[in-house]
Short mmCIF file of C-alpha atoms in Angstrom, two decimals:
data_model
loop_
_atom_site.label_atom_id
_atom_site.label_comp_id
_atom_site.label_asym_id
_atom_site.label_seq_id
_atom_site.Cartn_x
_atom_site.Cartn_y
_atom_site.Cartn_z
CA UNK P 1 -80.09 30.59 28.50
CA UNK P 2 -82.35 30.15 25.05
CA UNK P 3 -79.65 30.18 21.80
CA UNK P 4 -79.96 32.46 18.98
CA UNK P 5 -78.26 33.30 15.78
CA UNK P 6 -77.85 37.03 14.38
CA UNK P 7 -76.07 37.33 11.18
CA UNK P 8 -74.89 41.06 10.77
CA UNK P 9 -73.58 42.83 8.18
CA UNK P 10 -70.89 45.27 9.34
CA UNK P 11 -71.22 47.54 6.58
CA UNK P 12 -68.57 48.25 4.06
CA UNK P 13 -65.69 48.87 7.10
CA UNK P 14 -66.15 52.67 8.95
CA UNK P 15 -67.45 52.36 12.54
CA UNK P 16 -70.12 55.36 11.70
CA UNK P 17 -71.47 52.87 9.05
CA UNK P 18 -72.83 49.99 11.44
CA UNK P 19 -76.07 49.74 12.64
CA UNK P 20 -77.05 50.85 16.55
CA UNK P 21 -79.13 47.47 15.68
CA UNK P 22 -75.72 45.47 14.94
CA UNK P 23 -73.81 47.21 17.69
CA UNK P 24 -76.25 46.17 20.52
CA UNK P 25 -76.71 42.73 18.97
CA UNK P 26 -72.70 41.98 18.93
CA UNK P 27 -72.80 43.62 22.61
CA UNK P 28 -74.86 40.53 23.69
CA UNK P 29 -73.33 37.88 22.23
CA UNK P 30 -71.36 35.46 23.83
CA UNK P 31 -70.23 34.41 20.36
CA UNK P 32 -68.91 35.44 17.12
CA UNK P 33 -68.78 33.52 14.07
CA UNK P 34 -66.84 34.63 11.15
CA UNK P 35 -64.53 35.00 8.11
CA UNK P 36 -61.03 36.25 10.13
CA UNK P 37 -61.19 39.84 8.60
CA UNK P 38 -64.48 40.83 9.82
CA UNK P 39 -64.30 39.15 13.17
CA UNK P 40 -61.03 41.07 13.63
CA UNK P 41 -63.57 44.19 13.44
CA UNK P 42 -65.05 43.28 16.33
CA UNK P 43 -64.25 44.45 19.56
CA UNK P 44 -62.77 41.82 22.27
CA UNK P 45 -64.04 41.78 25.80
CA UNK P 46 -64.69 39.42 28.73
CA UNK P 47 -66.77 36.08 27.76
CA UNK P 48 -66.85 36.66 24.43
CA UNK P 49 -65.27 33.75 22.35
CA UNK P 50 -64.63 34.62 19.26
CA UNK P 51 -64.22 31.90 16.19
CA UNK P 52 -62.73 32.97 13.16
CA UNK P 53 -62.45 30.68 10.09
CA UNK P 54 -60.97 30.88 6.19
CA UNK P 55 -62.51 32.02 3.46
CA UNK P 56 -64.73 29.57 1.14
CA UNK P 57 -65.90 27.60 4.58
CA UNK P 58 -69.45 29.27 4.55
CA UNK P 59 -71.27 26.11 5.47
CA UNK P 60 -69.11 24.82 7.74
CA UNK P 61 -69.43 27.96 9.87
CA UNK P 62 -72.98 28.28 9.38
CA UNK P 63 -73.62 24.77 10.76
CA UNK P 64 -70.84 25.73 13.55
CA UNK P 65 -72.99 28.42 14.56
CA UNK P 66 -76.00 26.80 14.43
CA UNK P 67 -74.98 24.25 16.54
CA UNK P 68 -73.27 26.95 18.74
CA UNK P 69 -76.98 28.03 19.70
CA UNK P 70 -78.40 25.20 19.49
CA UNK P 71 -76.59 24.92 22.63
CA UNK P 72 -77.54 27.52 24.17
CA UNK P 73 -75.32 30.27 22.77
CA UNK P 74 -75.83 33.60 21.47
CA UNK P 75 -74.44 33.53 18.23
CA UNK P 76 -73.29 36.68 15.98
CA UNK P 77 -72.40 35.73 12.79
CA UNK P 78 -70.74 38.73 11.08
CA UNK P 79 -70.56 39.75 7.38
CA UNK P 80 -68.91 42.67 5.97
CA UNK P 81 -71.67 44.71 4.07
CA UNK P 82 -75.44 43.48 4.10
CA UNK P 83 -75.42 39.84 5.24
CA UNK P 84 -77.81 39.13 2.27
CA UNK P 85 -75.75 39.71 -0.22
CA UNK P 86 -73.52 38.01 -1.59
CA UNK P 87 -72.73 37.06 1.83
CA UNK P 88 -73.39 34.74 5.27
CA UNK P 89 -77.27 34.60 5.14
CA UNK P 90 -77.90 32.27 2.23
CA UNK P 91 -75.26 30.24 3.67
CA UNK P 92 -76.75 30.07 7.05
CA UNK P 93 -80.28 29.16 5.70
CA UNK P 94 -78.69 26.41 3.58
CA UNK P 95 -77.28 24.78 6.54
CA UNK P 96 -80.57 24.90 8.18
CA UNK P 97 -82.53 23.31 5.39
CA UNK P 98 -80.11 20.82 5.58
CA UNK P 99 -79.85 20.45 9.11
CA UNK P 100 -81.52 18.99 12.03
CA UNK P 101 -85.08 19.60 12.30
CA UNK P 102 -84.52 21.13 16.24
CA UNK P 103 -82.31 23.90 14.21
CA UNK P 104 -85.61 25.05 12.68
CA UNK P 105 -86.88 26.34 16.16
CA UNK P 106 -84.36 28.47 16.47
CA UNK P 107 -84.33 32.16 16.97
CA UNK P 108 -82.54 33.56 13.91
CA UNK P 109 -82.92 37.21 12.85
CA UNK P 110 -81.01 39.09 10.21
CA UNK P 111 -79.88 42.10 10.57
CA UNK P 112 -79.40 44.26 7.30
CA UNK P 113 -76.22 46.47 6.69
CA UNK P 114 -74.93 48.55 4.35
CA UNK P 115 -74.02 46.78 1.34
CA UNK P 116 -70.48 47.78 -0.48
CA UNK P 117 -72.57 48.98 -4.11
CA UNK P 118 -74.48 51.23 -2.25
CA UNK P 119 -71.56 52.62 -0.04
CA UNK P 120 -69.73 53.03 -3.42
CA UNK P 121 -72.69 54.82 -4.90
CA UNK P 122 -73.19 57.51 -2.44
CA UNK P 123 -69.03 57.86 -2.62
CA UNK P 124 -69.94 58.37 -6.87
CA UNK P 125 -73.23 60.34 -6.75
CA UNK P 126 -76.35 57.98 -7.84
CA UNK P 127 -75.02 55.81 -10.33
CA UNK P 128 -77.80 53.38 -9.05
CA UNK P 129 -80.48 55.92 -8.91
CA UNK P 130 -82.79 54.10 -11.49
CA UNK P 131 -83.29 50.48 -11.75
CA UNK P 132 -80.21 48.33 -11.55
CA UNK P 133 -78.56 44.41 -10.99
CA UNK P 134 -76.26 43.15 -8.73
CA UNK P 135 -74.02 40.52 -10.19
CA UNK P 136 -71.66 38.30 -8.36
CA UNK P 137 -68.76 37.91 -11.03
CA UNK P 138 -67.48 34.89 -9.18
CA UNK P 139 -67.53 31.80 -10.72
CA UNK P 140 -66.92 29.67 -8.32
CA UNK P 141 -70.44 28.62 -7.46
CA UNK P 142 -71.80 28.82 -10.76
CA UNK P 143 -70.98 28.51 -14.55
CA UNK P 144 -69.20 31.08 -16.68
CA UNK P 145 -72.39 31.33 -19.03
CA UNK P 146 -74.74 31.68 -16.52
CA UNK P 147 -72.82 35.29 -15.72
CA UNK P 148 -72.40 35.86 -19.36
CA UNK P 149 -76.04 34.98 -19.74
CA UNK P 150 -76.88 37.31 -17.39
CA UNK P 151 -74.38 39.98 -18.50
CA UNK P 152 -75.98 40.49 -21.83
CA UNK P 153 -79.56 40.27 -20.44
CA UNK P 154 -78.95 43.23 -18.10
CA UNK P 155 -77.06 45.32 -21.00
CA UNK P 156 -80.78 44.47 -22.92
CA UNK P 157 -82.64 45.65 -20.24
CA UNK P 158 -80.38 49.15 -19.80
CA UNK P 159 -80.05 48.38 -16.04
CA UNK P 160 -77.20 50.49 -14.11
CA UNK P 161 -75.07 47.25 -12.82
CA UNK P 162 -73.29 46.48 -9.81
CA UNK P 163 -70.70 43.61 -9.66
CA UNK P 164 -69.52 42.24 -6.57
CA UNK P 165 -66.10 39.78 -6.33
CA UNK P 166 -65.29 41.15 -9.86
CA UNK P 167 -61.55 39.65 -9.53
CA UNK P 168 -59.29 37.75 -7.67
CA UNK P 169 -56.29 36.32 -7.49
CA UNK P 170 -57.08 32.41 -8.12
CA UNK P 171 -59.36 34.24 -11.32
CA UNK P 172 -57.69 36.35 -13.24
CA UNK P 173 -59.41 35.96 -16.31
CA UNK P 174 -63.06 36.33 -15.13
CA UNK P 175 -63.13 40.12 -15.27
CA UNK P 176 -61.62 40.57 -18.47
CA UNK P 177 -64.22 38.08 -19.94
CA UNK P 178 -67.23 40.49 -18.29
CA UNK P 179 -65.59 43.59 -20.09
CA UNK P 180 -65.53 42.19 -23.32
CA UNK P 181 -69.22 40.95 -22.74
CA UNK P 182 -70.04 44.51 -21.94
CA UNK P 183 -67.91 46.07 -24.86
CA UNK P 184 -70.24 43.82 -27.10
CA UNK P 185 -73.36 45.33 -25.79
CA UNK P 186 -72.79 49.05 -24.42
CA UNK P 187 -71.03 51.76 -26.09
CA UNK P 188 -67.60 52.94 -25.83
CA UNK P 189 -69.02 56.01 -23.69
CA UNK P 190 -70.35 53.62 -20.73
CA UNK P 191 -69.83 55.18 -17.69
CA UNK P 192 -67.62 52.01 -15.30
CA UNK P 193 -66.92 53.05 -11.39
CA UNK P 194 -64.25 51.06 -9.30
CA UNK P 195 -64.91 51.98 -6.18
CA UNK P 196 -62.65 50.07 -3.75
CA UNK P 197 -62.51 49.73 -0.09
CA UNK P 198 -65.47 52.33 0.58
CA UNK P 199 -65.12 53.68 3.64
CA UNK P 200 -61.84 52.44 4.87
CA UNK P 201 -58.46 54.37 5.00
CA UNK P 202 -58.02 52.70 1.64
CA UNK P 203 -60.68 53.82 -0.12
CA UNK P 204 -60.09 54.69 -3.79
CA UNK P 205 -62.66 55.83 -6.67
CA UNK P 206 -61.82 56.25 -10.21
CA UNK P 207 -64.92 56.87 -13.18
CA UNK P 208 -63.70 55.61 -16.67
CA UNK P 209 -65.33 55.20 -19.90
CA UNK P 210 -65.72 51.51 -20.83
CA UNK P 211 -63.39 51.86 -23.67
CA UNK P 212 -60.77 52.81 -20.89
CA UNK P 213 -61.80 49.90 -18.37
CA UNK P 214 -59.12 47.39 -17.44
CA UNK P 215 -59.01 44.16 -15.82
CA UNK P 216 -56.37 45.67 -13.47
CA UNK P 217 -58.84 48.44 -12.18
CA UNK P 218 -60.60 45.67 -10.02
CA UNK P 219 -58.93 43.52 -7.46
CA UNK P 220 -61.39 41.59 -4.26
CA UNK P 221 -61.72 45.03 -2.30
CA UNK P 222 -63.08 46.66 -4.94
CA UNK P 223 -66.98 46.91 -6.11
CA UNK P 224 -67.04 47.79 -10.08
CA UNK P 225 -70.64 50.27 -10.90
CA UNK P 226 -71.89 50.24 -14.53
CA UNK P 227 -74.04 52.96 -15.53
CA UNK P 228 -77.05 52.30 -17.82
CA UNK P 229 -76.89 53.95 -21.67
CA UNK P 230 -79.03 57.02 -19.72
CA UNK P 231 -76.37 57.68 -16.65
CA UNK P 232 -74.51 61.34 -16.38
CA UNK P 233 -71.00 62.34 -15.45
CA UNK P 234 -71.04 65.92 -13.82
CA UNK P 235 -67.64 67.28 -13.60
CA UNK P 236 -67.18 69.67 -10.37
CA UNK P 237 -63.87 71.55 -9.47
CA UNK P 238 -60.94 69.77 -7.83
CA UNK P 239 -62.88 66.01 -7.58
CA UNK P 240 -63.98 63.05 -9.29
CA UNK P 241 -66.63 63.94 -11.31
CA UNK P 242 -70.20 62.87 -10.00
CA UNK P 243 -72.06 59.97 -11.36
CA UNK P 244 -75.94 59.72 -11.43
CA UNK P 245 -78.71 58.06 -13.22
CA UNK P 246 -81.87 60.36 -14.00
CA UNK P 247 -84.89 59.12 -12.47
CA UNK P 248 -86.71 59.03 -16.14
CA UNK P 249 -87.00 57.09 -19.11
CA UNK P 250 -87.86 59.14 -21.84
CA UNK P 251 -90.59 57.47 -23.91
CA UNK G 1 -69.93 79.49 7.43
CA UNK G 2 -69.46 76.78 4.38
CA UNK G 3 -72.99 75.94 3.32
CA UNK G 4 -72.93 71.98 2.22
CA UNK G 5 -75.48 69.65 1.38
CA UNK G 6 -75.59 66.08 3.11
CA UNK G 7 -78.15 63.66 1.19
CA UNK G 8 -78.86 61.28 3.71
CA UNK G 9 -80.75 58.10 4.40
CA UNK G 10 -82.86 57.33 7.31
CA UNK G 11 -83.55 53.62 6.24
CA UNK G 12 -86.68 51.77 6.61
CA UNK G 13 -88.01 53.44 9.59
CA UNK G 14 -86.70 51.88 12.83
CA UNK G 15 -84.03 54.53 14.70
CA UNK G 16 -82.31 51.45 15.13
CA UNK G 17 -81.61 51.25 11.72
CA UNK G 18 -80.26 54.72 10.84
CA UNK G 19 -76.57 54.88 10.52
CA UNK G 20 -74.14 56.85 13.19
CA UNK G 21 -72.98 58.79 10.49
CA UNK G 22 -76.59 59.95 9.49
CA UNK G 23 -77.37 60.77 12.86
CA UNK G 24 -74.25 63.50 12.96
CA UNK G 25 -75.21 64.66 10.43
CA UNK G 26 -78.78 65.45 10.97
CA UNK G 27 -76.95 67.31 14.74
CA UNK G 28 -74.96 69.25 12.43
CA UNK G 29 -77.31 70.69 10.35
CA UNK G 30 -79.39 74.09 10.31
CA UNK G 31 -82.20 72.77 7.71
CA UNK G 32 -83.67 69.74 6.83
CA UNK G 33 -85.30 69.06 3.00
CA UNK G 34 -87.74 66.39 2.29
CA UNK G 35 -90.67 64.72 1.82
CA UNK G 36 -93.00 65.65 4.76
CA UNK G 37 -93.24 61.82 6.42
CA UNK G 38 -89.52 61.56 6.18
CA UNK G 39 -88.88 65.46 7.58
CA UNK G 40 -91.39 64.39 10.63
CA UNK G 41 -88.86 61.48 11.62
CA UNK G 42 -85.86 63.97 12.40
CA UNK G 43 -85.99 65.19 15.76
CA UNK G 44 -86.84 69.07 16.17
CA UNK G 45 -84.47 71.24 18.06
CA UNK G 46 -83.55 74.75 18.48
CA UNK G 47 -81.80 76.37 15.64
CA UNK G 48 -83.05 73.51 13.11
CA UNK G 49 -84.96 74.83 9.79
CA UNK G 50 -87.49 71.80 9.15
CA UNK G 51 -88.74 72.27 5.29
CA UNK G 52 -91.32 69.63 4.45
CA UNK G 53 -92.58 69.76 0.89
CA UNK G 54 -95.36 67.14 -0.87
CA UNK G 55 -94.26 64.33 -3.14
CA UNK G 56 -93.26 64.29 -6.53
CA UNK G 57 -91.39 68.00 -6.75
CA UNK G 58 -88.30 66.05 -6.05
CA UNK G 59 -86.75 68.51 -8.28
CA UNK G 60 -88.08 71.36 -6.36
CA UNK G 61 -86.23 70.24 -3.35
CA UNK G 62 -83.29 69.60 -4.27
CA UNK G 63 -82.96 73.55 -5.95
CA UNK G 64 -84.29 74.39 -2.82
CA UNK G 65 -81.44 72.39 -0.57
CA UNK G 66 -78.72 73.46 -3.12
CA UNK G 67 -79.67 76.94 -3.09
CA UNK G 68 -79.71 76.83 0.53
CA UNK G 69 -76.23 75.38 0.80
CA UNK G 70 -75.03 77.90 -1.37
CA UNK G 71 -76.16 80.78 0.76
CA UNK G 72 -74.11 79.17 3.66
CA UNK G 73 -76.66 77.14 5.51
CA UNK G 74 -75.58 72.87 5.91
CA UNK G 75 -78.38 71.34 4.58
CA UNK G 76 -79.90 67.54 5.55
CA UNK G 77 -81.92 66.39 2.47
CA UNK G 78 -83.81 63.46 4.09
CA UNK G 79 -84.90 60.09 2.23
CA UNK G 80 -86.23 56.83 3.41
CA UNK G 81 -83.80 54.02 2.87
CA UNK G 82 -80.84 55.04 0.67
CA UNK G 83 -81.18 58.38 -1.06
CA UNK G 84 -79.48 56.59 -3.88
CA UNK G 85 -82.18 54.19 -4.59
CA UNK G 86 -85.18 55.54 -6.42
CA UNK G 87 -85.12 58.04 -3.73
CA UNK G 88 -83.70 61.97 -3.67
CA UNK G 89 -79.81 61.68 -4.32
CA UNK G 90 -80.10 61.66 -8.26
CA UNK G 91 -83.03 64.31 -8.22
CA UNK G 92 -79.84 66.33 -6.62
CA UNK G 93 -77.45 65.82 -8.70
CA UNK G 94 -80.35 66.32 -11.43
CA UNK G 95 -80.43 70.09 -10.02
CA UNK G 96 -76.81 70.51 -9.69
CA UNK G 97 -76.32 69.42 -13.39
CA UNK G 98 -79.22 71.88 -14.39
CA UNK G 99 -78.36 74.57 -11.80
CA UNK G 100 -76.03 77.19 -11.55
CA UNK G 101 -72.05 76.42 -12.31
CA UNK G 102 -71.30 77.68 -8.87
CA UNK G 103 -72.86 74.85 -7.23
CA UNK G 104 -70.69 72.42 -8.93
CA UNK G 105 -68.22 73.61 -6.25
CA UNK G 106 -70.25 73.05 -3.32
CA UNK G 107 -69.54 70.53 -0.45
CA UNK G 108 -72.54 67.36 -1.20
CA UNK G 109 -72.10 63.93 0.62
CA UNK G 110 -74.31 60.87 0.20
CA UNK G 111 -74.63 58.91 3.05
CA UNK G 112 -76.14 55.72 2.40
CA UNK G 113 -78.59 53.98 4.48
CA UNK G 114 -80.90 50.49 4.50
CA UNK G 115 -82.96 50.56 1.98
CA UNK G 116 -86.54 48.69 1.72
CA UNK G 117 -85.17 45.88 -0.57
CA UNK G 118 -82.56 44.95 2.71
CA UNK G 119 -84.64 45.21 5.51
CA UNK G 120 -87.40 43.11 3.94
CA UNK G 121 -84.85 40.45 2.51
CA UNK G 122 -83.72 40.13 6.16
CA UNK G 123 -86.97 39.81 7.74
CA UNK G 124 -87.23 36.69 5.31
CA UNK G 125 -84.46 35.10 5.16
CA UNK G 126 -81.87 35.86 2.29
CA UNK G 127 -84.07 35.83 -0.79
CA UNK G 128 -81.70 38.36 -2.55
CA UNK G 129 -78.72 35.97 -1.33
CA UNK G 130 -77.51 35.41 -5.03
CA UNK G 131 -77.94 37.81 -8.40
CA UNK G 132 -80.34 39.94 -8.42
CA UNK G 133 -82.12 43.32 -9.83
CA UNK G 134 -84.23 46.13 -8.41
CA UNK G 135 -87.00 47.77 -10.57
CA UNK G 136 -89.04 50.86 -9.68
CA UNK G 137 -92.77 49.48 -11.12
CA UNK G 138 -94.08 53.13 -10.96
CA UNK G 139 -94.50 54.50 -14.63
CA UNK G 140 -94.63 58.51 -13.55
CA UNK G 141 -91.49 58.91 -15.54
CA UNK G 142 -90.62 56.09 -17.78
CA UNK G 143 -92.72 54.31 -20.12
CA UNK G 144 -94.95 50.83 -18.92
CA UNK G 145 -93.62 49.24 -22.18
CA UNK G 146 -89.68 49.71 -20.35
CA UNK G 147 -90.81 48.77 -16.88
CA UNK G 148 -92.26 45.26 -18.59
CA UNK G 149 -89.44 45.04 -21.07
CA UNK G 150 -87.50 44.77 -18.19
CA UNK G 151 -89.31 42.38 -16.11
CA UNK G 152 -89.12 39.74 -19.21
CA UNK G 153 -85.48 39.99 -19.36
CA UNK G 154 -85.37 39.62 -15.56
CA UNK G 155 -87.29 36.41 -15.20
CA UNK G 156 -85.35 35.61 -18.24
CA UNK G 157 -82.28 36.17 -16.46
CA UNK G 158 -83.58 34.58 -13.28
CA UNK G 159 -82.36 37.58 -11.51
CA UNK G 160 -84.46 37.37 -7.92
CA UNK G 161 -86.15 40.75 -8.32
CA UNK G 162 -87.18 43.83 -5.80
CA UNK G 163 -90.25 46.10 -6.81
CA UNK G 164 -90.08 49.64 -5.72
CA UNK G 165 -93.24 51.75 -5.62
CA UNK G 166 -95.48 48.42 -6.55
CA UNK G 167 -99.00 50.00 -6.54
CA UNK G 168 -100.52 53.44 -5.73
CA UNK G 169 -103.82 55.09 -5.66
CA UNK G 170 -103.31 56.86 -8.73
CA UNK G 171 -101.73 53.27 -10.37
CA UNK G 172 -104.15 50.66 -9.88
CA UNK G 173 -103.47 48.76 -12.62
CA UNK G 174 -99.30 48.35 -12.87
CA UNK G 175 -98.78 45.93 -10.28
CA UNK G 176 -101.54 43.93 -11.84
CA UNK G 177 -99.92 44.13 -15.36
CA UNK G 178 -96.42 43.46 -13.53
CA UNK G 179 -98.44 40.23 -12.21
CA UNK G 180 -98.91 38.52 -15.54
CA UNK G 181 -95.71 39.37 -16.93
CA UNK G 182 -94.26 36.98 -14.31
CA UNK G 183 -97.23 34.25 -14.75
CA UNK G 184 -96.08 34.41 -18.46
CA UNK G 185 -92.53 34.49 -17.78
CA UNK G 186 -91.96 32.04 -14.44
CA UNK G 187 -93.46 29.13 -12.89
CA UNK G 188 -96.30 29.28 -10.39
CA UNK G 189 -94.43 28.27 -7.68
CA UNK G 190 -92.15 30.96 -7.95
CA UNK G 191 -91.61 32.83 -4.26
CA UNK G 192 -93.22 36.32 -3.72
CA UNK G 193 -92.80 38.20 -0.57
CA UNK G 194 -94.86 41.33 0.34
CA UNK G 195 -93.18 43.17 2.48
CA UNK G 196 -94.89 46.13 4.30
CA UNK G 197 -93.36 48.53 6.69
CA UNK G 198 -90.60 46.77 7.38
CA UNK G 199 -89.40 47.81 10.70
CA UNK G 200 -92.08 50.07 11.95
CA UNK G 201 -95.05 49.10 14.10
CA UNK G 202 -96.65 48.60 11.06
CA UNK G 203 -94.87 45.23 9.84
CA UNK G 204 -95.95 42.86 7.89
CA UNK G 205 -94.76 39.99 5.79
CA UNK G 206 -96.50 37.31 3.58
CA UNK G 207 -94.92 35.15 1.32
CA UNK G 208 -96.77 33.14 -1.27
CA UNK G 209 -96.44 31.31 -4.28
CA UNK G 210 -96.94 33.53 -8.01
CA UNK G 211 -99.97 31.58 -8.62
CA UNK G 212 -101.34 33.29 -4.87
CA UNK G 213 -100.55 36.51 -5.54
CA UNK G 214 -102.70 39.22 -5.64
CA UNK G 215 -102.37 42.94 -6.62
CA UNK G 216 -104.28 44.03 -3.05
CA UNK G 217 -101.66 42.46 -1.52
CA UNK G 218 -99.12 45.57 -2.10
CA UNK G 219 -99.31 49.28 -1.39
CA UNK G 220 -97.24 52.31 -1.77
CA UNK G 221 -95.78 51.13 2.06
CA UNK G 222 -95.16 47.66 0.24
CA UNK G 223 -91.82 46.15 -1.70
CA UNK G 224 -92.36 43.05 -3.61
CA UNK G 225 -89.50 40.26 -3.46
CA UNK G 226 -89.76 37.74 -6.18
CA UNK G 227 -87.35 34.78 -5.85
CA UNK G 228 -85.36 33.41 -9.03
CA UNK G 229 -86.53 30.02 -9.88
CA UNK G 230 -83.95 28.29 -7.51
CA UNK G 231 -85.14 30.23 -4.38
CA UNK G 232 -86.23 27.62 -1.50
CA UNK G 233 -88.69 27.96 1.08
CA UNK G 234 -87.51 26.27 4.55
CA UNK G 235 -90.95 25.69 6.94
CA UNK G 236 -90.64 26.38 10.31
CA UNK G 237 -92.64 25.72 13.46
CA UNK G 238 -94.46 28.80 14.40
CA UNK G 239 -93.84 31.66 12.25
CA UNK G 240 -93.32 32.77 8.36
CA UNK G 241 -91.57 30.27 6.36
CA UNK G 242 -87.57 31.56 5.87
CA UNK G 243 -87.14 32.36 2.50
CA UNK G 244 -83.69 31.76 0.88
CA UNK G 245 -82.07 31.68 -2.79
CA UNK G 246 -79.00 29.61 -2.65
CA UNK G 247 -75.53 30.68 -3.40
CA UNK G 248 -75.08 28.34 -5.82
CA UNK G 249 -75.98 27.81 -9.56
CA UNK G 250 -76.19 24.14 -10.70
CA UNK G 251 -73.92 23.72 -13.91
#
């Protein structure tokens, strides 16, 4: 048997979300790799051995699974959302680079999902319907000021704004930090979107003005949308009002 | 019969690719709205109303599919990708704001899909595995002077980037302009990808340095990756280098 790796991304957490690509790839593997709550998504069977592991252990699983097919295995490692972001891939590739050289041969696809801003997005309307950023708000892989930096630099440039891991328990403070940065630089009208738990039986979505955001909005299931200074709130009968971003620029 | 309106992605072209939810959808609905290439991908059947129109009356359609909806008919508007990324959910909700009151009460879903950005970050590697921002490089409705404003505070930033819409017959020169703006603004070693048709028998992917890259190397088929300037490029026996940008941001 020749090893491979797929890394999946499971989408943001209903069934009618994942990929026929993903499906067929986790219904040939004799493997799954994972953080516990997304390997708990996948469905047991016969001579599949599935190996979940803690949070904050991305390397140690990549190089698990790595070696894994490097013995002959067929790997899955699963992500929620798009594996690319903010998630397994980058973790996987870094524990190639760093690997043995054999690991290099291997055959290692990735296979995109849905990614939880653009899940929350469709939930909101098209809040991300003109050009936008992606921001992990997590600081535990890089400095405070290179967020801030970057913050204030995508307030400059107008871009809509998504921000992934925008709280947690062990960081309180972070979030409040990137509202205040954004209360410097965007008007009280801003248009903010938690979106949490898209998709699940949990799923919540409240549209605030900035000058109404609070840290306590935004918890680790959640996904928090900025609009830029152009973005629209429609109100509709008996809903949340829609979001969207025009398509143009005015000159 | 409730009219409704579902605005749904059929990602980056592989049926392997489009969601379970999308596909219900599309077996659900009398009439399907789009863009002719994207209408031709949905699978005709008896009792389905195809309606393909040209490009760029995005506003067009989406009167069109609302009116439809209204008069009782469930509508599929069809995008590539994800309809909420540069693509025909905010050209709906565009209409809706503009249209009639009464549609503010009608039944509209967006149902996200893979867009371009995804698939072609997968095929090479995880070059959008840390921050990073999408720009649409076609100046049809916003000014050139925002679309390079916003490249400079990108590279500024060290955002990795996607480019949407890089170069079309009727823009020649953009992409080039876009070009220099990054040889001003990063080093020229900094990662481009060209991704073409990701997914369809059409594929292909090239990755060079900035200093390489040339504006014949996109099309309207084509998104651009640019890495940040800590994306690495791992070698590998055989095939396209894997292309990563690590998860990580030194202090």
């Amino acid at each position: 048997m020749t090893g491979r790796v797929v890394v999946a991304g499971l989408g943001p957490g209903a069934d009618a979300l994942v990929t026929p690509e993903v499906t067929e790839a986790l219904a040939e593997a004799t493997d799954v790799v994972g953080y516990g709550p997304y390997v708990a998504r996948v469905v047991e069977r016969a001579g599949l051995a599935l190996h979940a592991s803690d949070n904050r252990v991305e390397l140690d699983r990549a190089c698990h699974a790595l070696a894994l097919a490097a013995a002959g295995r067929r790997v899955a490692v699963v992500s929620s959302g798009d594996p690319g972001v903010f998630a397994m891939a980058a973790a996987l590739f870094e524990a190639l680079e760093a690997g043995p050289a054999a690991w290099r041969g291997l055959d290692i696809r990735v296979l995109p999902g849905i990614t939880a801003m653009l899940a929350a997005a469709a939930r909101a309307g098209a809040p991300l319907g003109h050009d936008f950023c992606a921001i992990n708000l997590s600081d535990n892989l890089k400095p405070w000021a290179t967020i801030e930096k970057r913050l204030r630099l995508a307030a400059e440039a107008d871009f809509a704004m998504a921000f992934y891991n925008p709280r947690s328990r062990a960081r309180p403070e972070g979030f409040s930090r990137a509202l205040s940065v954004l209360r410097d630089t965007c008007e009280p009208a801003r248009v903010v979107i938690f979106a949490r738990a898209v998709s699940t039986p949990d799923e919540a979505l409240r549209v605030v003005p900035l000058a109404e955001a609070a840290p306590e909005m935004a918890d680790m299931r959640t996904v928090v949308l900025v609009g830029s200074s152009l973005t629209r709130v429609v109100e509709r009968p008996g809903a949340a009002p829609w979001v969207y971003t025009p398509r143009s620029v005015p000159a």
